[in-house]
């Protein structure tokens, strides 16, 4: 048998309390989520911006490594050529031409990774006499005015860079660089010149970067643009940064975050780094729009999750409260019907008392011609006493036999007491045997029995307890019985307890809703006996008790009313532990 839960651990009293409490809870949830949203936005923003700044440092290092590797590789190639020229010991154009054209190592470097436009040999008069593409230049007249021609004689065998310019021979925007060559006696022979194609170097830098939102600018020592990312798009000949930064001491340290970021269009440069061996300053920044979009893509899912959970909680609370309100409304309706049935029974008893009293009074006053003998007077007084006793115990001596569906009756009885279970956070579970036979009996009396036993279990159960109610048919000695069990995990009862709770006792106002539907054991015993049934109460291990009502199916189901002899012995039994068949 599967149990069905009928209680929810929440409490409703009136509809306006429901609405007010729900709206208060809604406002609390909304304020809480707004505070959490602000905290989430703040922490995610700071975390992401710190991540972006860390990326900018990494990208600046990648740019430095790319340029340093290229310059270092070029330096070793030029060093190799210069050593060959130095060993030869003469400034001989034919020999230098042969070196630039026929060197397999130089040819391999040119074909693979080096962004060189060409090599030149510049003589002592700063004239290009040999070109790696043209060969020997006859009658050279034009002098080279790049700054490396002044630095190389002062620091031979080092790579000296000049500011970007358009190559005379290649016609491309390039960085001229030179290395001074000396012989064994340190006599200056000339300058080996090379041009770095800026477009190719720029592509190598762009390929080395990872973060899409990163932008970069590489400035020389005069704050002229040497390299830049595509989104920067400033004319290399422009003096934008030189004019912007000439009166500001931005670059005091070798590397640092800028206190006042440099902004160009939507790009914000916040980090700079000076290259160790070359006169360049690397600026890295980010596209503000891209960072903002990425930040929203990071924050919005978290906010949707947060408000989604809040909306789900509110919807769940709303439907739970709505269901609970419907349960309590049904409980009040069923209780009202139950009390109306009880009132009808009371009116019948009161009507009988009034009738018998009226006959006795008129007979004793001589206001009627009907002679009431002494025996009849005693009979009337006994009936008045019986009806008064029925009023006191809320019982009856006759049964109004109808066909009863026990599962509906039990669920209706549980519904009457639903508020009492909610106050103590008690869960009531019901289970019914499949194909449970209808029972012929007094519906109101059976509802009184079931309701009283459930109320008893509620009274003697702690908060948060579970009460299980089951109904099944049992066949014994060719007689079909209806067995109703009420099990709980509350307090145990012994014989003395049964005797004590069988009498009326005072109760607090908090128990009023339970006690108004609960009969004492004497009344329950009478109602059970009216149906020729028996009642058993026994304790469970390790705690709790089981109340079992056994009622036989009646053979005379067609009889509408039947009087029962109340001289039978008590049919309420206390057992120390359940038998195997009753477990």
Coordinates of C-alpha atoms in Angstrom, one line a residue:
X1 CA 0.0 0.0 0.0
X2 CA 1.3 3.4 -0.9
X3 CA 0.7 6.4 1.4
X4 CA -0.6 9.7 0.3
X5 CA 0.4 12.8 2.2
X6 CA -2.4 15.2 3.1
X7 CA -0.5 17.9 5.1
X8 CA 1.8 20.7 4.3
X9 CA 3.9 22.4 7.1
X10 CA 2.5 25.9 6.5
X11 CA -0.3 27.8 8.2
X12 CA -3.1 30.0 6.9
X13 CA -5.7 31.7 9.0
X14 CA -7.5 34.2 6.8
X15 CA -7.3 35.2 3.2
X16 CA -6.1 38.8 3.9
X17 CA -3.3 37.5 6.1
X18 CA -2.3 35.3 3.2
X19 CA -2.1 38.2 0.8
X20 CA -0.3 40.5 3.2
X21 CA 2.3 37.9 4.2
X22 CA 2.9 36.9 0.6
X23 CA 3.5 40.5 -0.5
X24 CA 5.8 41.1 2.5
X25 CA 7.7 38.0 1.5
X26 CA 7.8 39.1 -2.1
X27 CA 9.2 42.5 -1.1
X28 CA 11.8 40.8 1.1
X29 CA 12.9 38.5 -1.7
X30 CA 13.0 41.4 -4.2
X31 CA 15.2 43.5 -1.9
X32 CA 17.4 40.6 -1.1
X33 CA 17.9 39.8 -4.8
X34 CA 18.6 43.5 -5.5
X35 CA 21.4 43.6 -2.9
X36 CA 22.8 40.3 -4.1
X37 CA 22.6 41.6 -7.7
X38 CA 24.6 44.7 -6.8
X39 CA 27.2 42.5 -5.0
X40 CA 27.4 40.1 -7.9
X41 CA 27.9 43.0 -10.4
X42 CA 30.5 44.6 -8.2
X43 CA 32.6 41.5 -7.6
X44 CA 32.3 40.2 -11.2
X45 CA 33.2 43.6 -12.6
X46 CA 36.3 43.9 -10.4
X47 CA 37.3 40.4 -11.1
X48 CA 36.9 40.7 -14.8
X49 CA 38.8 44.0 -15.0
X50 CA 41.6 42.5 -13.0
X51 CA 41.6 39.6 -15.4
X52 CA 41.8 42.1 -18.3
X53 CA 44.7 44.0 -16.7
X54 CA 46.5 40.7 -16.2
X55 CA 46.0 39.9 -19.9
X56 CA 47.4 43.3 -20.9
X57 CA 50.6 42.5 -19.0
X58 CA 50.8 39.2 -20.7
X59 CA 50.2 40.7 -24.1
X60 CA 52.9 43.3 -23.5
X61 CA 55.3 40.5 -22.7
X62 CA 54.3 38.7 -25.9
X63 CA 54.9 41.8 -28.0
X64 CA 58.3 42.4 -26.3
X65 CA 59.3 38.7 -26.9
X66 CA 58.2 38.9 -30.6
X67 CA 60.2 42.0 -31.3
X68 CA 63.2 40.9 -29.2
X69 CA 63.3 37.5 -31.0
X70 CA 63.2 39.1 -34.4
X71 CA 65.9 41.7 -33.6
X72 CA 68.0 39.0 -31.9
X73 CA 67.8 36.7 -34.9
X74 CA 68.6 39.6 -37.2
X75 CA 71.6 40.5 -35.0
X76 CA 73.1 37.0 -35.3
X77 CA 72.7 37.0 -39.1
X78 CA 74.3 40.4 -39.4
X79 CA 77.0 39.3 -36.9
X80 CA 77.8 36.3 -39.1
X81 CA 78.1 38.5 -42.2
X82 CA 80.1 41.1 -40.4
X83 CA 82.6 38.5 -39.1
X84 CA 83.1 37.3 -42.7
X85 CA 83.8 40.8 -43.8
X86 CA 86.0 41.5 -40.8
X87 CA 88.1 38.3 -41.5
X88 CA 88.5 39.3 -45.1
X89 CA 89.8 42.6 -43.7
X90 CA 88.9 44.9 -46.6
X91 CA 86.0 47.1 -47.5
X92 CA 85.7 45.3 -50.9
X93 CA 82.3 45.7 -52.6
X94 CA 82.8 42.5 -54.7
X95 CA 83.4 40.3 -51.7
X96 CA 80.4 41.9 -49.8
X97 CA 78.2 41.4 -52.8
X98 CA 79.1 37.7 -52.9
X99 CA 78.4 37.4 -49.2
X100 CA 74.9 38.9 -49.5
X101 CA 74.0 37.0 -52.6
X102 CA 75.5 33.5 -52.1
X103 CA 75.3 32.9 -48.3
X104 CA 73.1 29.8 -47.8
X105 CA 72.4 30.7 -44.2
X106 CA 71.2 34.2 -45.1
X107 CA 69.0 32.8 -47.9
X108 CA 67.5 30.3 -45.4
X109 CA 66.7 33.0 -42.9
X110 CA 65.2 35.3 -45.5
X111 CA 62.9 32.5 -46.7
X112 CA 61.6 31.5 -43.3
X113 CA 61.0 34.0 -40.5
X114 CA 62.8 37.2 -41.0
X115 CA 60.8 40.3 -42.1
X116 CA 63.6 42.0 -43.9
X117 CA 63.3 44.1 -47.0
X118 CA 66.9 44.0 -48.0
X119 CA 70.5 44.3 -46.8
X120 CA 72.9 47.2 -47.7
X121 CA 76.5 47.9 -47.3
X122 CA 77.2 51.5 -46.3
X123 CA 80.7 52.8 -46.8
X124 CA 82.6 55.3 -44.6
X125 CA 81.0 58.2 -46.5
X126 CA 77.5 56.9 -45.5
X127 CA 76.7 55.9 -49.1
X128 CA 75.0 52.6 -50.1
X129 CA 77.5 50.8 -52.3
X130 CA 76.0 47.3 -52.2
X131 CA 72.4 46.2 -52.2
X132 CA 71.2 42.6 -51.6
X133 CA 68.7 42.8 -54.5
X134 CA 70.5 45.0 -57.0
X135 CA 74.2 44.2 -56.3
X136 CA 76.9 46.8 -56.6
X137 CA 75.5 50.3 -57.1
X138 CA 77.7 52.2 -59.6
X139 CA 78.5 55.7 -58.8
X140 CA 76.6 56.0 -55.5
X141 CA 75.9 59.6 -54.7
X142 CA 73.0 59.8 -52.2
X143 CA 74.0 59.6 -48.6
X144 CA 72.1 57.8 -45.8
X145 CA 70.8 60.1 -43.2
X146 CA 69.4 57.6 -40.7
X147 CA 70.5 58.0 -37.1
X148 CA 72.2 54.5 -37.0
X149 CA 75.0 55.9 -39.2
X150 CA 76.0 58.1 -36.3
X151 CA 75.6 55.4 -33.6
X152 CA 77.3 52.5 -35.3
X153 CA 80.8 53.9 -35.4
X154 CA 80.5 54.7 -31.7
X155 CA 79.2 51.2 -30.8
X156 CA 80.3 48.7 -33.5
X157 CA 79.0 45.1 -33.5
X158 CA 75.7 46.2 -32.0
X159 CA 72.3 46.5 -33.6
X160 CA 71.3 50.2 -33.8
X161 CA 67.7 51.1 -34.8
X162 CA 66.5 54.3 -36.4
X163 CA 63.0 55.8 -36.6
X164 CA 60.6 54.4 -39.3
X165 CA 60.9 55.7 -42.8
X166 CA 60.2 54.7 -46.4
X167 CA 63.0 52.6 -47.8
X168 CA 64.8 54.2 -50.8
X169 CA 65.2 50.9 -52.6
X170 CA 62.2 48.9 -51.3
X171 CA 59.7 51.7 -51.2
X172 CA 58.1 50.1 -48.1
X173 CA 57.5 51.5 -44.6
X174 CA 60.4 50.0 -42.6
X175 CA 62.7 50.4 -39.6
X176 CA 66.2 51.0 -40.8
X177 CA 68.9 49.3 -38.6
X178 CA 72.6 49.0 -38.9
X179 CA 75.7 47.3 -37.4
X180 CA 79.1 48.8 -37.5
X181 CA 81.9 46.5 -38.7
X182 CA 85.6 46.7 -37.8
X183 CA 88.6 44.6 -38.7
X184 CA 91.0 42.8 -36.4
X185 CA 92.7 46.1 -35.6
X186 CA 89.4 47.7 -34.7
X187 CA 89.6 49.8 -37.9
X188 CA 86.1 50.8 -38.9
X189 CA 85.2 49.3 -42.3
X190 CA 81.6 50.4 -42.8
X191 CA 78.0 49.7 -41.8
X192 CA 75.9 46.7 -42.6
X193 CA 72.3 47.9 -43.1
X194 CA 69.0 46.1 -42.9
X195 CA 65.4 47.2 -43.1
X196 CA 62.6 45.7 -41.1
X197 CA 59.3 45.7 -42.9
X198 CA 56.8 47.2 -40.4
X199 CA 53.8 45.5 -41.9
X200 CA 55.3 42.0 -41.6
X201 CA 56.4 42.7 -38.0
X202 CA 53.0 44.0 -37.2
X203 CA 51.4 40.8 -38.5
X204 CA 53.8 38.7 -36.3
X205 CA 52.8 40.7 -33.3
X206 CA 49.1 40.4 -34.0
X207 CA 49.4 36.6 -34.4
X208 CA 51.2 36.4 -31.1
X209 CA 48.3 38.0 -29.2
X210 CA 45.5 35.9 -27.7
X211 CA 42.9 38.3 -26.2
X212 CA 40.6 39.7 -28.8
X213 CA 39.7 42.8 -26.8
X214 CA 43.4 43.7 -26.5
X215 CA 44.9 46.6 -28.4
X216 CA 48.6 47.8 -28.6
X217 CA 50.8 50.7 -29.7
X218 CA 54.6 50.6 -29.8
X219 CA 56.3 54.0 -29.6
X220 CA 59.9 54.9 -30.1
X221 CA 61.9 57.1 -27.8
X222 CA 60.5 60.2 -29.5
X223 CA 57.0 58.9 -28.9
X224 CA 56.4 58.3 -32.6
X225 CA 54.2 55.3 -33.6
X226 CA 56.2 52.3 -34.7
X227 CA 53.7 49.5 -34.5
X228 CA 50.0 49.5 -33.7
X229 CA 47.0 47.2 -33.7
X230 CA 44.5 47.4 -36.6
X231 CA 41.8 49.1 -34.4
X232 CA 44.1 51.9 -33.5
X233 CA 44.4 53.1 -37.1
X234 CA 46.5 56.2 -36.6
X235 CA 48.7 57.5 -39.4
X236 CA 52.3 56.3 -38.5
X237 CA 53.5 59.8 -39.5
X238 CA 51.1 61.4 -37.0
X239 CA 52.5 63.1 -33.9
X240 CA 49.3 62.3 -31.9
X241 CA 50.9 60.6 -29.0
X242 CA 54.0 62.8 -29.0
X243 CA 51.7 65.9 -28.8
X244 CA 49.5 64.2 -26.2
X245 CA 52.3 63.1 -23.9
X246 CA 55.1 65.7 -24.4
X247 CA 54.2 67.6 -21.3
X248 CA 53.3 64.6 -19.1
X249 CA 55.6 62.3 -17.3
X250 CA 53.8 59.1 -18.0
X251 CA 56.6 56.6 -18.3
X252 CA 58.7 57.1 -15.1
X253 CA 59.1 53.4 -14.4
X254 CA 60.2 50.5 -16.6
X255 CA 56.7 49.0 -16.5
X256 CA 53.5 50.0 -14.6
X257 CA 49.8 50.6 -14.8
X258 CA 49.0 54.2 -15.9
X259 CA 47.3 56.3 -13.2
X260 CA 45.5 58.2 -16.0
X261 CA 44.8 55.8 -18.8
X262 CA 45.4 57.1 -22.4
X263 CA 42.2 57.0 -24.4
X264 CA 41.9 57.0 -28.1
X265 CA 38.4 56.5 -29.6
X266 CA 37.0 53.5 -27.7
X267 CA 40.4 52.1 -26.8
X268 CA 41.8 52.7 -23.3
X269 CA 45.5 52.1 -22.7
X270 CA 46.2 51.3 -19.1
X271 CA 49.6 49.5 -19.1
X272 CA 53.0 50.3 -20.5
X273 CA 56.4 48.5 -20.6
X274 CA 59.8 49.7 -21.8
X275 CA 61.9 47.2 -23.8
X276 CA 65.2 46.5 -22.1
X277 CA 67.6 46.5 -25.1
X278 CA 65.7 48.6 -27.6
X279 CA 64.3 52.1 -27.5
X280 CA 60.6 51.2 -27.6
X281 CA 57.7 51.7 -25.2
X282 CA 54.8 49.1 -25.5
X283 CA 51.3 50.3 -24.6
X284 CA 48.5 47.8 -24.2
X285 CA 44.9 48.5 -23.6
X286 CA 41.4 47.2 -24.4
X287 CA 38.4 48.1 -26.4
X288 CA 35.9 49.5 -23.9
X289 CA 32.9 48.4 -25.9
X290 CA 34.2 44.8 -26.2
X291 CA 35.0 44.6 -22.6
X292 CA 31.6 46.0 -21.6
X293 CA 29.9 43.4 -23.9
X294 CA 32.0 40.6 -22.4
X295 CA 31.2 41.9 -18.9
X296 CA 27.5 41.9 -19.6
X297 CA 27.7 38.4 -21.1
X298 CA 29.3 37.3 -17.8
X299 CA 26.9 39.1 -15.5
X300 CA 23.5 38.6 -17.2
X301 CA 23.4 34.8 -16.9
X302 CA 24.1 35.1 -13.2
X303 CA 21.4 37.7 -12.8
X304 CA 18.9 35.5 -14.8
X305 CA 19.8 32.6 -12.5
X306 CA 19.3 34.6 -9.4
X307 CA 16.0 36.2 -10.4
X308 CA 14.9 32.9 -11.9
X309 CA 15.5 31.1 -8.6
X310 CA 13.7 33.9 -6.8
X311 CA 10.7 33.8 -9.1
X312 CA 10.6 30.0 -8.8
X313 CA 10.6 30.3 -5.0
X314 CA 7.8 32.9 -5.1
X315 CA 5.7 30.8 -7.5
X316 CA 6.3 27.7 -5.4
X317 CA 5.3 29.6 -2.2
X318 CA 2.2 31.0 -4.0
X319 CA 1.0 27.6 -5.2
X320 CA 1.7 25.9 -1.9
X321 CA -0.2 28.6 0.0
X322 CA -3.0 28.5 -2.5
X323 CA -3.2 24.7 -2.1
X324 CA -3.1 25.1 1.7
X325 CA -5.8 27.7 1.6
X326 CA -8.0 25.4 -0.4
X327 CA -7.3 22.6 2.1
X328 CA -8.2 24.8 5.0
X329 CA -11.3 26.0 3.2
X330 CA -12.4 22.4 2.5
X331 CA -11.6 21.6 6.2
X332 CA -13.9 24.4 7.4
X333 CA -16.6 23.3 5.0
X334 CA -16.4 19.7 6.1
X335 CA -16.3 20.7 9.7
X336 CA -19.4 22.8 9.2
X337 CA -21.2 19.9 7.6
X338 CA -20.1 17.7 10.4
X339 CA -21.4 20.1 13.0
X340 CA -24.7 20.5 11.1
X341 CA -25.1 16.7 11.2
X342 CA -24.4 16.8 14.9
X343 CA -26.9 19.6 15.4
X344 CA -29.6 17.6 13.6
X345 CA -28.9 14.7 15.9
X346 CA -29.2 17.0 18.9
X347 CA -32.4 18.5 17.6
X348 CA -33.9 15.0 17.3
X349 CA -32.9 14.2 20.9
X350 CA -34.2 17.6 22.2
X351 CA -37.4 17.0 20.3
X352 CA -37.9 13.6 21.9
X353 CA -37.1 15.1 25.4
X354 CA -39.6 17.9 24.8
X355 CA -42.3 15.5 23.6
X356 CA -42.0 13.2 26.6
X357 CA -41.8 16.1 29.0
X358 CA -44.9 17.7 27.5
X359 CA -46.9 14.5 27.9
X360 CA -45.7 14.1 31.5
X361 CA -46.5 17.7 32.5
X362 CA -49.9 17.7 31.0
X363 CA -50.7 14.3 32.5
X364 CA -49.6 15.4 36.0
X365 CA -51.6 18.7 35.7
X366 CA -54.7 16.9 34.5
X367 CA -54.7 19.0 31.3
X368 CA -55.2 15.9 29.1
X369 CA -57.7 13.0 29.0
X370 CA -54.9 10.6 28.3
X371 CA -54.1 8.6 31.5
X372 CA -50.3 7.9 31.9
X373 CA -49.7 5.1 34.3
X374 CA -46.8 5.0 36.7
X375 CA -45.0 2.4 34.6
X376 CA -45.4 4.6 31.5
X377 CA -44.2 7.6 33.4
X378 CA -41.1 5.7 34.5
X379 CA -40.6 4.7 30.8
X380 CA -40.9 8.3 29.7
X381 CA -38.4 9.5 32.3
X382 CA -35.9 6.7 31.2
X383 CA -36.2 7.8 27.6
X384 CA -35.7 11.4 28.6
X385 CA -32.6 10.4 30.6
X386 CA -31.3 8.3 27.6
X387 CA -31.8 11.2 25.2
X388 CA -30.1 13.6 27.6
X389 CA -27.2 11.2 28.0
X390 CA -27.0 11.0 24.2
X391 CA -26.8 14.8 24.1
X392 CA -24.1 14.8 26.7
X393 CA -22.0 12.1 25.0
X394 CA -22.9 13.1 21.4
X395 CA -24.0 9.5 20.7
X396 CA -27.2 7.8 19.7
X397 CA -29.1 4.5 20.4
X398 CA -30.2 4.0 16.8
X399 CA -28.4 3.7 13.5
X400 CA -29.3 5.3 10.2
X401 CA -27.8 2.7 7.9
X402 CA -26.4 3.8 4.6
X403 CA -23.9 2.6 2.1
X404 CA -20.5 4.2 2.9
X405 CA -17.3 4.4 0.9
X406 CA -14.7 4.2 3.7
X407 CA -11.9 5.9 1.8
X408 CA -14.0 9.0 1.2
X409 CA -15.2 9.0 4.8
X410 CA -11.6 8.8 6.1
X411 CA -10.3 11.5 3.8
X412 CA -13.3 13.7 4.8
X413 CA -12.4 13.1 8.5
X414 CA -8.8 14.0 7.9
X415 CA -9.9 17.2 6.1
X416 CA -11.9 18.2 9.2
X417 CA -8.8 18.1 11.3
X418 CA -6.3 19.6 8.8
X419 CA -5.9 22.9 10.8
X420 CA -4.9 21.0 13.9
X421 CA -2.3 19.0 11.9
X422 CA -0.9 22.3 10.5
X423 CA -0.5 23.9 13.9
X424 CA 1.6 21.0 15.1
X425 CA 3.3 20.4 11.7
X426 CA 2.0 16.8 11.7
X427 CA 1.8 14.8 8.5
X428 CA -1.2 12.6 7.9
X429 CA -0.8 9.8 5.4
X430 CA -3.6 7.5 4.2
X431 CA -3.6 4.2 2.5
X432 CA -6.4 2.0 1.4
X433 CA -6.6 -1.6 0.2
X434 CA -7.4 -2.0 -3.5
X435 CA -11.1 -3.0 -4.1
X436 CA -12.1 -1.9 -0.6
X437 CA -15.7 -3.0 -0.1
X438 CA -18.4 -0.4 0.8
X439 CA -19.6 -0.6 4.4
X440 CA -23.2 -0.4 5.5
X441 CA -23.5 1.7 8.7
X442 CA -24.3 5.0 10.2
X443 CA -22.1 7.5 8.3
X444 CA -22.2 10.2 11.0
X445 CA -21.3 7.7 13.8
X446 CA -18.4 6.2 11.8
X447 CA -17.1 9.7 11.0
X448 CA -17.3 10.5 14.8
X449 CA -15.2 7.3 15.5
X450 CA -12.5 8.0 12.9
X451 CA -12.4 11.8 13.7
X452 CA -12.1 11.1 17.4
X453 CA -9.2 8.6 17.0
X454 CA -7.3 11.0 14.7
X455 CA -7.8 13.8 17.1
X456 CA -6.6 11.5 19.9
X457 CA -3.4 10.7 17.9
X458 CA -2.9 14.5 17.2
X459 CA -3.2 15.3 20.9
X460 CA -0.7 12.7 22.0
X461 CA 1.9 13.3 19.2
X462 CA 4.8 15.7 19.3
X463 CA 5.3 18.4 16.7
X464 CA 6.5 17.1 13.4
X465 CA 5.1 13.6 13.9
X466 CA 3.5 11.4 11.3
X467 CA 0.1 9.7 11.5
X468 CA -0.8 6.8 9.2
X469 CA -4.3 5.8 8.6
X470 CA -5.2 2.6 6.7
X471 CA -8.3 0.7 5.8
X472 CA -8.6 -2.9 4.5
X473 CA -10.9 -5.9 4.5
X474 CA -10.2 -9.1 6.4
X475 CA -12.0 -12.4 6.1
X476 CA -12.2 -14.5 9.4
X477 CA -14.3 -17.5 9.9
X478 CA -16.3 -16.7 6.7
X479 CA -17.1 -13.3 8.1
X480 CA -15.8 -10.2 6.3
X481 CA -14.5 -7.4 8.5
X482 CA -13.6 -3.8 8.0
X483 CA -10.3 -2.9 9.7
X484 CA -9.4 0.7 10.3
X485 CA -6.0 1.5 11.8
X486 CA -4.6 4.8 13.1
X487 CA -0.8 4.6 13.7
X488 CA 1.4 7.3 15.1
X489 CA 4.9 7.7 16.4
X490 CA 3.9 9.8 19.5
X491 CA 3.5 8.8 23.1
X492 CA 2.6 5.3 24.3
X493 CA -0.5 4.5 26.3
X494 CA -1.1 1.9 29.0
X495 CA -4.3 0.7 30.7
X496 CA -4.3 3.5 33.2
X497 CA -3.9 6.0 30.5
X498 CA -6.8 4.6 28.6
X499 CA -9.0 4.8 31.8
X500 CA -7.9 8.4 32.4
X501 CA -8.5 9.7 28.9
X502 CA -11.8 7.9 28.7
X503 CA -13.2 10.6 31.0
X504 CA -13.8 14.2 30.2
X505 CA -11.0 16.5 31.1
X506 CA -10.3 20.2 30.7
X507 CA -8.3 21.5 27.8
X508 CA -6.7 24.7 26.7
X509 CA -8.1 27.1 24.2
X510 CA -5.3 26.1 21.8
X511 CA -6.8 22.5 21.7
X512 CA -10.4 23.8 21.1
X513 CA -10.4 23.0 17.4
X514 CA -9.4 19.4 18.1
X515 CA -11.6 18.8 21.2
X516 CA -14.8 20.0 19.5
X517 CA -14.6 17.0 17.2
X518 CA -13.3 14.5 19.7
X519 CA -15.4 12.1 21.8
X520 CA -14.4 10.5 25.0
X521 CA -13.7 6.7 25.0
X522 CA -17.0 5.8 26.6
X523 CA -18.8 7.5 23.7
X524 CA -16.5 6.0 21.1
X525 CA -17.1 2.6 22.7
X526 CA -20.8 3.0 22.4
X527 CA -20.6 4.0 18.8
X528 CA -18.3 1.0 18.0
X529 CA -20.6 -1.3 19.9
X530 CA -23.6 0.0 17.9
X531 CA -21.9 -1.5 14.9
X532 CA -21.1 -4.8 16.7
X533 CA -17.4 -3.9 16.4
X534 CA -14.4 -4.0 18.6
X535 CA -11.6 -1.5 19.3
X536 CA -8.0 -2.3 20.1
X537 CA -5.2 -0.1 21.4
X538 CA -1.6 -1.3 21.6
X539 CA 1.8 0.3 21.7
X540 CA 4.5 0.2 19.0
X541 CA 8.2 -0.3 19.4
X542 CA 10.2 1.9 20.0
X543 CA 7.5 4.5 20.3
X544 CA 4.0 5.3 19.3
X545 CA 0.7 3.4 19.4
X546 CA -1.8 1.8 17.1
X547 CA -5.6 2.2 17.4
X548 CA -7.5 -0.5 15.5
X549 CA -11.2 -0.6 14.9
X550 CA -12.7 -3.9 13.6
X551 CA -16.3 -3.7 12.3
X552 CA -18.2 -6.7 10.8
X553 CA -20.1 -6.3 7.5
X554 CA -23.8 -6.4 8.4
X555 CA -26.0 -9.1 7.0
X556 CA -29.2 -7.1 7.5
X557 CA -28.1 -4.2 5.4
X558 CA -31.7 -3.4 4.3
X559 CA -32.7 -2.3 7.8
X560 CA -32.7 1.5 8.0
X561 CA -32.8 1.8 11.8
X562 CA -31.8 -0.8 14.4
X563 CA -31.8 -0.5 18.2
X564 CA -28.8 -2.1 20.0
X565 CA -28.7 -3.7 23.4
X566 CA -26.1 -1.7 25.4
X567 CA -25.7 -4.3 28.2
X568 CA -22.7 -5.9 26.4
X569 CA -19.3 -5.8 28.1
X570 CA -16.7 -3.3 27.2
X571 CA -15.2 -3.7 23.7
X572 CA -12.2 -1.4 24.1
X573 CA -9.1 -3.5 24.6
X574 CA -5.5 -2.6 25.5
X575 CA -2.8 -4.9 24.3
X576 CA 1.0 -4.7 25.3
X577 CA 2.2 -5.2 21.7
X578 CA 0.7 -5.9 18.3
X579 CA 0.2 -9.4 17.0
X580 CA 1.8 -10.5 13.8
X581 CA -1.4 -10.1 11.8
X582 CA -1.9 -6.5 13.1
X583 CA 1.7 -5.2 12.5

